[in-house]
PDB file of C-alpha atoms in Angstrom:
ATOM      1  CA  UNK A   1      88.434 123.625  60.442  1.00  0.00           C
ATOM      2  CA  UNK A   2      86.797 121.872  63.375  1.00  0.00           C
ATOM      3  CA  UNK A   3      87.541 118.248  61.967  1.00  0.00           C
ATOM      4  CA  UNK A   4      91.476 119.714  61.548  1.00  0.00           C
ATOM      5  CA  UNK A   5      91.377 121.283  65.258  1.00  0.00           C
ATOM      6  CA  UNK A   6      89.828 117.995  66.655  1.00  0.00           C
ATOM      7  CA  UNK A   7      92.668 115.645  64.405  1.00  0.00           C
ATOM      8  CA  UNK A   8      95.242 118.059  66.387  1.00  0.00           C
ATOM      9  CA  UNK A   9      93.903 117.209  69.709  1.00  0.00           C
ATOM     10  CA  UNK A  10      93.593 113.928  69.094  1.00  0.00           C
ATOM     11  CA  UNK A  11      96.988 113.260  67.633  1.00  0.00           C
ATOM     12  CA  UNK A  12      98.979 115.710  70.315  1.00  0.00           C
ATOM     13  CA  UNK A  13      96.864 113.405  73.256  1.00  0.00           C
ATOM     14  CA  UNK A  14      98.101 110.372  71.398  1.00  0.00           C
ATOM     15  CA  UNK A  15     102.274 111.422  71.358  1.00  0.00           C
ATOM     16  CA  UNK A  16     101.843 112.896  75.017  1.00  0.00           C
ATOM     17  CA  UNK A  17      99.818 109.685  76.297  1.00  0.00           C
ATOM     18  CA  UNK A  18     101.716 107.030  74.411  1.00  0.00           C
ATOM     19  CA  UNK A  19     105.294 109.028  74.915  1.00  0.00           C
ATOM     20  CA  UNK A  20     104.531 108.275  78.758  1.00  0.00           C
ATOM     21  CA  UNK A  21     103.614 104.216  78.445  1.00  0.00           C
ATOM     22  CA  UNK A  22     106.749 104.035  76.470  1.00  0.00           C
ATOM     23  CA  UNK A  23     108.629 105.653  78.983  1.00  0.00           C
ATOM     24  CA  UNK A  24     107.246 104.011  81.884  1.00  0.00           C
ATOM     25  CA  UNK A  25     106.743 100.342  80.551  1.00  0.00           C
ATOM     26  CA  UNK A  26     109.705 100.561  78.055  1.00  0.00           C
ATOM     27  CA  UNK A  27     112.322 102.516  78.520  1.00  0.00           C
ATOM     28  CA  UNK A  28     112.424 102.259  82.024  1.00  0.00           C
ATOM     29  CA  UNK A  29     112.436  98.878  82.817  1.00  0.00           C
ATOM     30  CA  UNK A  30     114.755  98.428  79.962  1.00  0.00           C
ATOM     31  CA  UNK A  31     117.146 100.804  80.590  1.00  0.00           C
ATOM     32  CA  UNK A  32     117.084  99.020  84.548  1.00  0.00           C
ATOM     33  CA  UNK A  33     119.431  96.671  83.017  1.00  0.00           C
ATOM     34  CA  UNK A  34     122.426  98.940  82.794  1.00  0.00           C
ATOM     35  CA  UNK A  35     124.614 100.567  85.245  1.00  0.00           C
ATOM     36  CA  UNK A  36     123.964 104.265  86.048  1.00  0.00           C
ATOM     37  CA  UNK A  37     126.633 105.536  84.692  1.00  0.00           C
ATOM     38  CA  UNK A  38     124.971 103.981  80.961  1.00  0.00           C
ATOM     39  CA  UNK A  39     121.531 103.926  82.405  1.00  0.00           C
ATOM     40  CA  UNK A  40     120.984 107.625  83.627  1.00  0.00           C
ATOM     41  CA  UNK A  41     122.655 109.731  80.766  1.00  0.00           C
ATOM     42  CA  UNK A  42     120.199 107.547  78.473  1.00  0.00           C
ATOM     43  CA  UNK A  43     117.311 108.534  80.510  1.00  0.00           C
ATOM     44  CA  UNK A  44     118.503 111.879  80.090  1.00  0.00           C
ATOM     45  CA  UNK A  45     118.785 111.471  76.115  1.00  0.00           C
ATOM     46  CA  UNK A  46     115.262 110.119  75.574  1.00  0.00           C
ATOM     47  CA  UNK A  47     113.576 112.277  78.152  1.00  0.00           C
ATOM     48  CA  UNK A  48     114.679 115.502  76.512  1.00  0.00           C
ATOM     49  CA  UNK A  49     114.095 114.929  73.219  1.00  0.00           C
ATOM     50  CA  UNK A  50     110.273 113.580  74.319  1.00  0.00           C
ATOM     51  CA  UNK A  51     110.042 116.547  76.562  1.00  0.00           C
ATOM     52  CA  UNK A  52     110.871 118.743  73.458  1.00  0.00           C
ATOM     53  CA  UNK A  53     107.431 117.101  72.295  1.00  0.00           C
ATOM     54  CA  UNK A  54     105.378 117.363  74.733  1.00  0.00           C
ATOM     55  CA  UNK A  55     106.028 120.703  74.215  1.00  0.00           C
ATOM     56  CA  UNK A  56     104.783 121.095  71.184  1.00  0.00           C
ATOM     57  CA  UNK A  57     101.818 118.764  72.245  1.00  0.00           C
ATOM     58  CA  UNK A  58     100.836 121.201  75.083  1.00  0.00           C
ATOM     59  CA  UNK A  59     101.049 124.227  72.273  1.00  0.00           C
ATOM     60  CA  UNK A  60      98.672 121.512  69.954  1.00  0.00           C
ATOM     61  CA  UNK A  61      95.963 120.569  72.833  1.00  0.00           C
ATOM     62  CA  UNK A  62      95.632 124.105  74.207  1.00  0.00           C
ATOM     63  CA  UNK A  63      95.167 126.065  70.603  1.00  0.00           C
ATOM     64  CA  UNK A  64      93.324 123.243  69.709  1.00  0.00           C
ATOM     65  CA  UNK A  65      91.087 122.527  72.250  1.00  0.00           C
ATOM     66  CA  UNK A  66      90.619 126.180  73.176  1.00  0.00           C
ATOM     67  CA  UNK A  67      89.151 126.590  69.510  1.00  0.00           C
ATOM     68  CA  UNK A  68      86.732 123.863  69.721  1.00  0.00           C
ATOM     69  CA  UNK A  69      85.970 125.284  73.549  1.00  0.00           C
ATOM     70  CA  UNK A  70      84.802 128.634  72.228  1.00  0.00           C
ATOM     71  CA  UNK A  71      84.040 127.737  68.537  1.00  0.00           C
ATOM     72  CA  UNK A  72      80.565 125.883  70.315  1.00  0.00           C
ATOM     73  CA  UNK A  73      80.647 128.722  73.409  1.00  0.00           C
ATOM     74  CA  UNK A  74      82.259 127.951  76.752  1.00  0.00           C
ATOM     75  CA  UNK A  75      77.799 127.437  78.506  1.00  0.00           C
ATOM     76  CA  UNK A  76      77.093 125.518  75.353  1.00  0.00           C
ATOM     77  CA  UNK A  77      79.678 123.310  75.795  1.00  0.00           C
ATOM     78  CA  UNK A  78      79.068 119.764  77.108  1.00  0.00           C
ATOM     79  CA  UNK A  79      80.430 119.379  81.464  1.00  0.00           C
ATOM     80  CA  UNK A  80      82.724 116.998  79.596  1.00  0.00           C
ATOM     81  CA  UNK A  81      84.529 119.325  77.741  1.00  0.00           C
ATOM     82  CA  UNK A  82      84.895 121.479  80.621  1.00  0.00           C
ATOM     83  CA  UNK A  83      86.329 118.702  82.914  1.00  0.00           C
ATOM     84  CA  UNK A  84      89.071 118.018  80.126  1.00  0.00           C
ATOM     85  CA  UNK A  85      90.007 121.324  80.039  1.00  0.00           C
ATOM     86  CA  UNK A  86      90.511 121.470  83.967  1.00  0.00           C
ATOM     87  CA  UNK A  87      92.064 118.013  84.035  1.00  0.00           C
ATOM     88  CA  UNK A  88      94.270 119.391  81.196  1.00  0.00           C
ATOM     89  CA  UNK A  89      95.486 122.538  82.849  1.00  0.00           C
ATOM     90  CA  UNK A  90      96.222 120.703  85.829  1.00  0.00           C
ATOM     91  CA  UNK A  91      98.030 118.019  83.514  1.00  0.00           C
ATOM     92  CA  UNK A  92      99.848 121.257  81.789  1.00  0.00           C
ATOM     93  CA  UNK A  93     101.371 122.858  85.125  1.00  0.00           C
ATOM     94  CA  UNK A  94     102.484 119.138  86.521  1.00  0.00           C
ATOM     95  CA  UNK A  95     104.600 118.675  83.243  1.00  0.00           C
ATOM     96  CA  UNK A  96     105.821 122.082  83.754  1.00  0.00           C
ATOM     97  CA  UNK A  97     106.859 121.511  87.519  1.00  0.00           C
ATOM     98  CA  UNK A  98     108.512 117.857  86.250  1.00  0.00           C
ATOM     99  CA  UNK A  99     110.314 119.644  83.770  1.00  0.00           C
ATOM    100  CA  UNK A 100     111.915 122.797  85.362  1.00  0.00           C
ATOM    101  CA  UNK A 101     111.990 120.516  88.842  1.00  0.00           C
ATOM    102  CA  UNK A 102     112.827 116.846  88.682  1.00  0.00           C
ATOM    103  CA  UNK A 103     113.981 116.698  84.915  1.00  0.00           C
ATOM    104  CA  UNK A 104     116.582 119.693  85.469  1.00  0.00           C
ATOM    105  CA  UNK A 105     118.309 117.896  88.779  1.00  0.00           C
ATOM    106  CA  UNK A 106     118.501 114.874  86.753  1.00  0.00           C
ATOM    107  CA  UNK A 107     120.459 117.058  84.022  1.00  0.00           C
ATOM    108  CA  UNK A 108     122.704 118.479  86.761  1.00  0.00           C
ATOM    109  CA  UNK A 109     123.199 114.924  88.482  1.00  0.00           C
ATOM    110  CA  UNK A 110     124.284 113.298  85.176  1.00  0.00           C
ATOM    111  CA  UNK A 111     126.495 116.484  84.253  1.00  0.00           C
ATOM    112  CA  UNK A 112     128.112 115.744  87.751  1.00  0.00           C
ATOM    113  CA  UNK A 113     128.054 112.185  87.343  1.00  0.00           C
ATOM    114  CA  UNK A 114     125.754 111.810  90.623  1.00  0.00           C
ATOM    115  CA  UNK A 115     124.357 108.611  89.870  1.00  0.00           C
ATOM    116  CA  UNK A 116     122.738 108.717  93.260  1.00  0.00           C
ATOM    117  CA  UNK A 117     120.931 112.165  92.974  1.00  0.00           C
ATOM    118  CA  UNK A 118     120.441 111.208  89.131  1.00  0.00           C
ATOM    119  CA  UNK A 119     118.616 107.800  90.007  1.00  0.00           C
ATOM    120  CA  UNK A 120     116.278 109.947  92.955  1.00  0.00           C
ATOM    121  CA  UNK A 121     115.253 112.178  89.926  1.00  0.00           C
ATOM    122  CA  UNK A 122     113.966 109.156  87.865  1.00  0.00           C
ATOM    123  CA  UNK A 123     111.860 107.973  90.557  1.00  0.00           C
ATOM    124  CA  UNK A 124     110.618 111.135  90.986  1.00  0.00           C
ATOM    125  CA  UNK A 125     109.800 111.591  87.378  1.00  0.00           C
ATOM    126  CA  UNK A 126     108.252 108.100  87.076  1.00  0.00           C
ATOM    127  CA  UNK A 127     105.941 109.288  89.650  1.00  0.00           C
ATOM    128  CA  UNK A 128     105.137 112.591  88.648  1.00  0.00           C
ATOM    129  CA  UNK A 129     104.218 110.418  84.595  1.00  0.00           C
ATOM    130  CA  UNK A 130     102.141 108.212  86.221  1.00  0.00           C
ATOM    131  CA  UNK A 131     100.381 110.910  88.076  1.00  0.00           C
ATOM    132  CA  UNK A 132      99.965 112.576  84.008  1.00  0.00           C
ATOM    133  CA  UNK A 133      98.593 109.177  82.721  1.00  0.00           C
ATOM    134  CA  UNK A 134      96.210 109.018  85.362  1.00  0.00           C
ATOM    135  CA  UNK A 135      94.940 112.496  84.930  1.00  0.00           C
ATOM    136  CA  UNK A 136      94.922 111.601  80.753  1.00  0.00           C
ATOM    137  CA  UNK A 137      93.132 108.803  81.413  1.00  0.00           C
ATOM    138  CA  UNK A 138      90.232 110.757  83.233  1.00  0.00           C
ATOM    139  CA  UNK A 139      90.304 113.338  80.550  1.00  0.00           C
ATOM    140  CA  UNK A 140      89.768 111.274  77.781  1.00  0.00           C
ATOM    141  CA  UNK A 141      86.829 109.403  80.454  1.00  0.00           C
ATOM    142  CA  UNK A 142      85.422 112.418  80.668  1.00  0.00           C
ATOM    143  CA  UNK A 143      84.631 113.113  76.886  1.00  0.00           C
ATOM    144  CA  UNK A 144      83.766 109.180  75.929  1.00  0.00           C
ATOM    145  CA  UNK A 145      81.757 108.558  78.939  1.00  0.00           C
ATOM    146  CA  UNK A 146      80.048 111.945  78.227  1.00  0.00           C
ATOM    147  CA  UNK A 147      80.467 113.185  82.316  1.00  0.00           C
TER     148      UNK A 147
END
């Protein structure tokens, strides 16, 4: 069970992680090339359906992880451990603020066709992803380099 919990984690890091490079060195630059009224509904498009995963990836790394967390007993556990979990949480709630905040204006703008509102709401999403790949990075640090 503990080499199926730890595959989970794994994996649900790997779609979350790789789901933002892809949508910061990819799509983004990519999609740069159209117009906002093409580029912006797109954006919209891709970004839901990964958000719809990173759902599920949250649901994965926090079942997942919490098993292995108390399978080995939250003081037996190594600092590591407890530093992803903390980086994770924090990870968890700035998804959830990106989501419900930034991601939801940019459904409204491109409902409204507000290309200028809509284009803000990228930028502020870009930011927010790069702020989550920065955080993923030190969680994954803290369990290799063995903090």
């Amino acid at each position: 069970m503990n080499a199926l919990m730890k595959f989970l984690h794994i994996a649900a890091a790997i779609v979350w992680l790789g789901g933002i490079v892809f949508m910061l060195f990819a799509l983004r630059p990519a999609a740069a090339q159209l117009a906002p009224p093409q580029r912006l509904p797109l954006i919209e498009q891709v970004l839901g359906n990964f958000f719809k995963r990173v759902w599920e990836c949250i649901a994965i790394l926090l079942v997942s992880g919490l098993f292995m967390l108390l399978t080995v007993g939250m003081k037996n556990a190594p600092l590591g451990w407890h530093v992803m979990l903390a980086v994770g949480l924090l990870m968890f709630a700035l998804f959830g603020h990106l989501y419900f905040g930034p991601f939801r204006r940019l459904k409204l703008a491109v409902a409204a066709a507000d290309w200028p509102e809509g284009g803000r709401r990228v930028a502020q999403i870009a930011t927010l992803a790069q702020i989550n790949l920065g955080l993923g990075a030190l969680a994954i640090g803290a369990v290799v380099f063995r903090v």
